Amino acid sequence: MTRKAETEMQAFQRWNSGWRWSRLPILLIAAALLVTGTGAGQPTVSTGDWPMWQFDATGSRYNPHEVAITPETVGKLQMKWAFAFPNAIAASSQPAVVDGTVYVGGRNGTFYALDARTGATRWTFEAETPLGGNVPTFGLRDGPAVADGVVYFGDNSARIWALDAATGKQRWVREVEEHPMAIITSSPLVFEGRVYVGVSSQELGAGTNDRYPCCTFRGSMVALDAVSGEIAWKHYTIPQPEPTGASPAFAPSGAPIWSSPTIHSASRTLYYTSGNPYTGYPEGAEAIGAVDIDAGTLRWVRRMTPGDPPWNGRCAIPIPGGNCPEPGHDFDFGSQANIFQLGDRLVVGAGQKSGVYHLLDATTGEIIWQRRLSTPNPILPFPGSESLQGIQWGASYDGRHLYVATYQAQPGTLYALRPETGEIVWSTPNPSSGCLINVPPVPMSPLCQLAMPNAVTSTPGLVYEGSMDGKMRVFSADTGAILWEYETARPFPTVNGVPGFGGGINGHGAVVSDGMLFTNSGYGRQITTGMPGNVLLAFGLP
């Protein structure tokens, strides 16, 4: 099965011209198919930098060093530059910002180093080259990590790349999974000379066809030597799939890792979250797990939806059978684990597509509390679409509150939770006017959604969250009030001269570094129905 047979722009144009809007519910369901004070012992991050997707090893997504953008100055933010990714209608590689350089991947398969203040290109690297003439791959989706002068990132061919951060010269490349449908959406974490990354796959989509022998992929967490790229250990989330003699043909399978790992250094424990089972009932699917970072051995794992039947693409077809004889729910995790202290107790938590944020004892996996933030709508035509109403890409923790957002939760809503109890401190729904423009108001686009799937970001006094309505917003950490808003769903003049336009914001989070705010805009892949776009936007103060 060819995974990279046409450009995303060509795919979208073909879909947009040839498919009927009446098929929109099916596409909404299919979006799930490809969809990925701080804690004790946390390594420090240099002032001004945002070096990796999680911000820090414990996954706080909170930059305590930001002093320029404050509740008093945030209203003065203005766009400084826009950079456009060619041949793309989606932009979801969250940038890393280190020493004044922005590192980011494009869906065109090219990796870029840009000047943080001007957007000028410093160097580029072709990570995924065209296949058969001018047919590129679907490119780079995860966010890079920068450490010790090297930048690390993954691609849609399940490879991890290491480049010299100053020049873009290749240090090494390593394929971490041989399964033909394996991909990397997990953003790497660099810690004490090793690179840690999860492996996911697109095989659940192949399972839609009952002639496909579903399924043989299983998710994993991989540790690589940061200098050589050699694999130090590999932990699989579930046992090896075995023939069943029936349909589906193999079980258990699935439990991919879409999300990014986090680490508690004092206990030397890595935490990951896993996706849904494609077949079977493995304990390691839809789970939060803890692994010894030195040996790669499992310390504990807890499935958060025990007993739920498996889910693959065939389950989206209303009549059960074939590769999905008993449809379950697509309640996987795309969110990273947040690690922090509650008094003397180390805890770990994560939001799930079920709409629940779970907080567990980090040592034992015991459930401390669970807070439902959205309720799946049972009146839906196809199994799996309810997952789009839950928690998608990740939460932020600033030492006071957990900040969690919900996706298509009618509408998506940003929450502040009390970490001790899960109590809701405040909630701010996606404004109902988000998909309206002009006076009198008119619909912006049939693809516009009042939804907040993005990973949440915070700095002292502020919370940052983009929306599928194309708006980038900054909220008060105290009250949830919207303090600043910017419309990204429009054309932009770009510093690299490539035609640029914004759209829905999805698949990443905002990055706040040294007085600047960075966000991608555009998420129009043909199976997501979001507004297309291809830009990275940079904002700063006057």
CSV table of C-alpha atoms in Angstrom, one decimal, residues 37-45 50-65 187-191 196 259-273 288-289 293 335-342 345-351 357-360 362 393-399 401-402 456 458:
chain,number,residue,atom,x,y,z
A,37,GLY,CA,5.6,25.0,39.5
A,38,THR,CA,6.8,21.9,37.5
A,39,GLY,CA,7.6,18.4,38.8
A,40,ALA,CA,10.4,17.4,41.0
A,41,GLY,CA,13.6,16.3,39.3
A,42,GLN,CA,12.9,18.3,36.2
A,43,PRO,CA,16.0,19.3,34.1
A,44,THR,CA,16.2,23.0,33.6
A,45,VAL,CA,15.6,24.8,30.3
A,50,TRP,CA,11.6,26.4,23.8
A,51,PRO,CA,13.8,23.4,23.0
A,52,MET,CA,11.2,20.6,22.5
A,53,TRP,CA,7.5,19.9,22.0
A,54,GLN,CA,6.9,19.2,25.8
A,55,PHE,CA,9.0,22.3,26.7
A,56,ASP,CA,10.6,20.3,29.5
A,57,ALA,CA,11.1,16.7,30.4
A,58,THR,CA,8.0,16.6,32.6
A,59,GLY,CA,5.7,17.8,29.8
A,60,SER,CA,4.6,21.0,31.5
A,61,ARG,CA,4.3,23.1,28.3
A,62,TYR,CA,4.8,26.0,30.6
A,63,ASN,CA,7.6,28.5,30.0
A,64,PRO,CA,8.3,30.2,33.4
A,65,HIS,CA,11.0,32.4,31.9
A,187,SER,CA,7.9,14.4,19.1
A,188,PRO,CA,11.3,13.3,20.5
A,189,LEU,CA,12.6,14.0,24.0
A,190,VAL,CA,16.3,14.2,24.6
A,191,PHE,CA,17.6,13.3,28.0
A,196,TYR,CA,13.2,8.9,23.3
A,259,SER,CA,2.0,11.3,21.8
A,260,SER,CA,5.3,12.6,23.1
A,261,PRO,CA,7.1,10.9,26.1
A,262,THR,CA,7.9,12.6,29.4
A,263,ILE,CA,10.5,11.8,32.0
A,264,HIS,CA,10.8,12.1,35.8
A,265,SER,CA,14.6,12.2,36.3
A,266,ALA,CA,14.8,11.5,40.0
A,267,SER,CA,12.9,8.2,39.7
A,268,ARG,CA,14.4,7.5,36.2
A,269,THR,CA,10.9,6.8,34.8
A,270,LEU,CA,9.6,7.5,31.3
A,271,TYR,CA,5.8,7.9,30.9
A,272,TYR,CA,3.9,7.4,27.7
A,273,THR,CA,0.3,7.3,26.5
A,288,ILE,CA,-0.8,5.4,30.5
A,289,GLY,CA,2.4,3.5,31.1
A,293,ILE,CA,14.5,4.8,31.2
A,335,SER,CA,-1.9,13.9,24.8
A,336,GLN,CA,1.5,13.7,26.5
A,337,ALA,CA,1.7,12.8,30.2
A,338,ASN,CA,2.0,15.7,32.7
A,339,ILE,CA,4.3,14.9,35.7
A,340,PHE,CA,4.2,17.0,38.8
A,341,GLN,CA,4.2,16.9,42.6
A,342,LEU,CA,1.1,17.1,44.9
A,345,ARG,CA,3.2,12.5,46.1
A,346,LEU,CA,4.5,12.3,42.5
A,347,VAL,CA,1.6,12.2,40.1
A,348,VAL,CA,1.1,11.7,36.3
A,349,GLY,CA,-1.9,12.7,34.3
A,350,ALA,CA,-3.2,12.9,30.7
A,351,GLY,CA,-6.3,13.8,28.8
A,357,TYR,CA,-8.5,13.9,32.2
A,358,HIS,CA,-7.0,11.2,34.4
A,359,LEU,CA,-4.6,11.7,37.3
A,360,LEU,CA,-2.7,8.7,38.6
A,362,ALA,CA,3.1,8.1,39.3
A,393,TRP,CA,-3.2,16.8,21.9
A,394,GLY,CA,-2.1,17.8,25.4
A,395,ALA,CA,-2.5,19.9,28.5
A,396,SER,CA,-0.3,22.4,30.3
A,397,TYR,CA,0.6,22.7,34.0
A,398,ASP,CA,2.0,25.9,35.5
A,399,GLY,CA,2.3,24.9,39.2
A,401,HIS,CA,-3.6,24.8,37.5
A,402,LEU,CA,-3.9,22.2,34.8
A,456,VAL,CA,-2.3,24.0,25.5
A,458,SER,CA,1.1,28.6,29.3
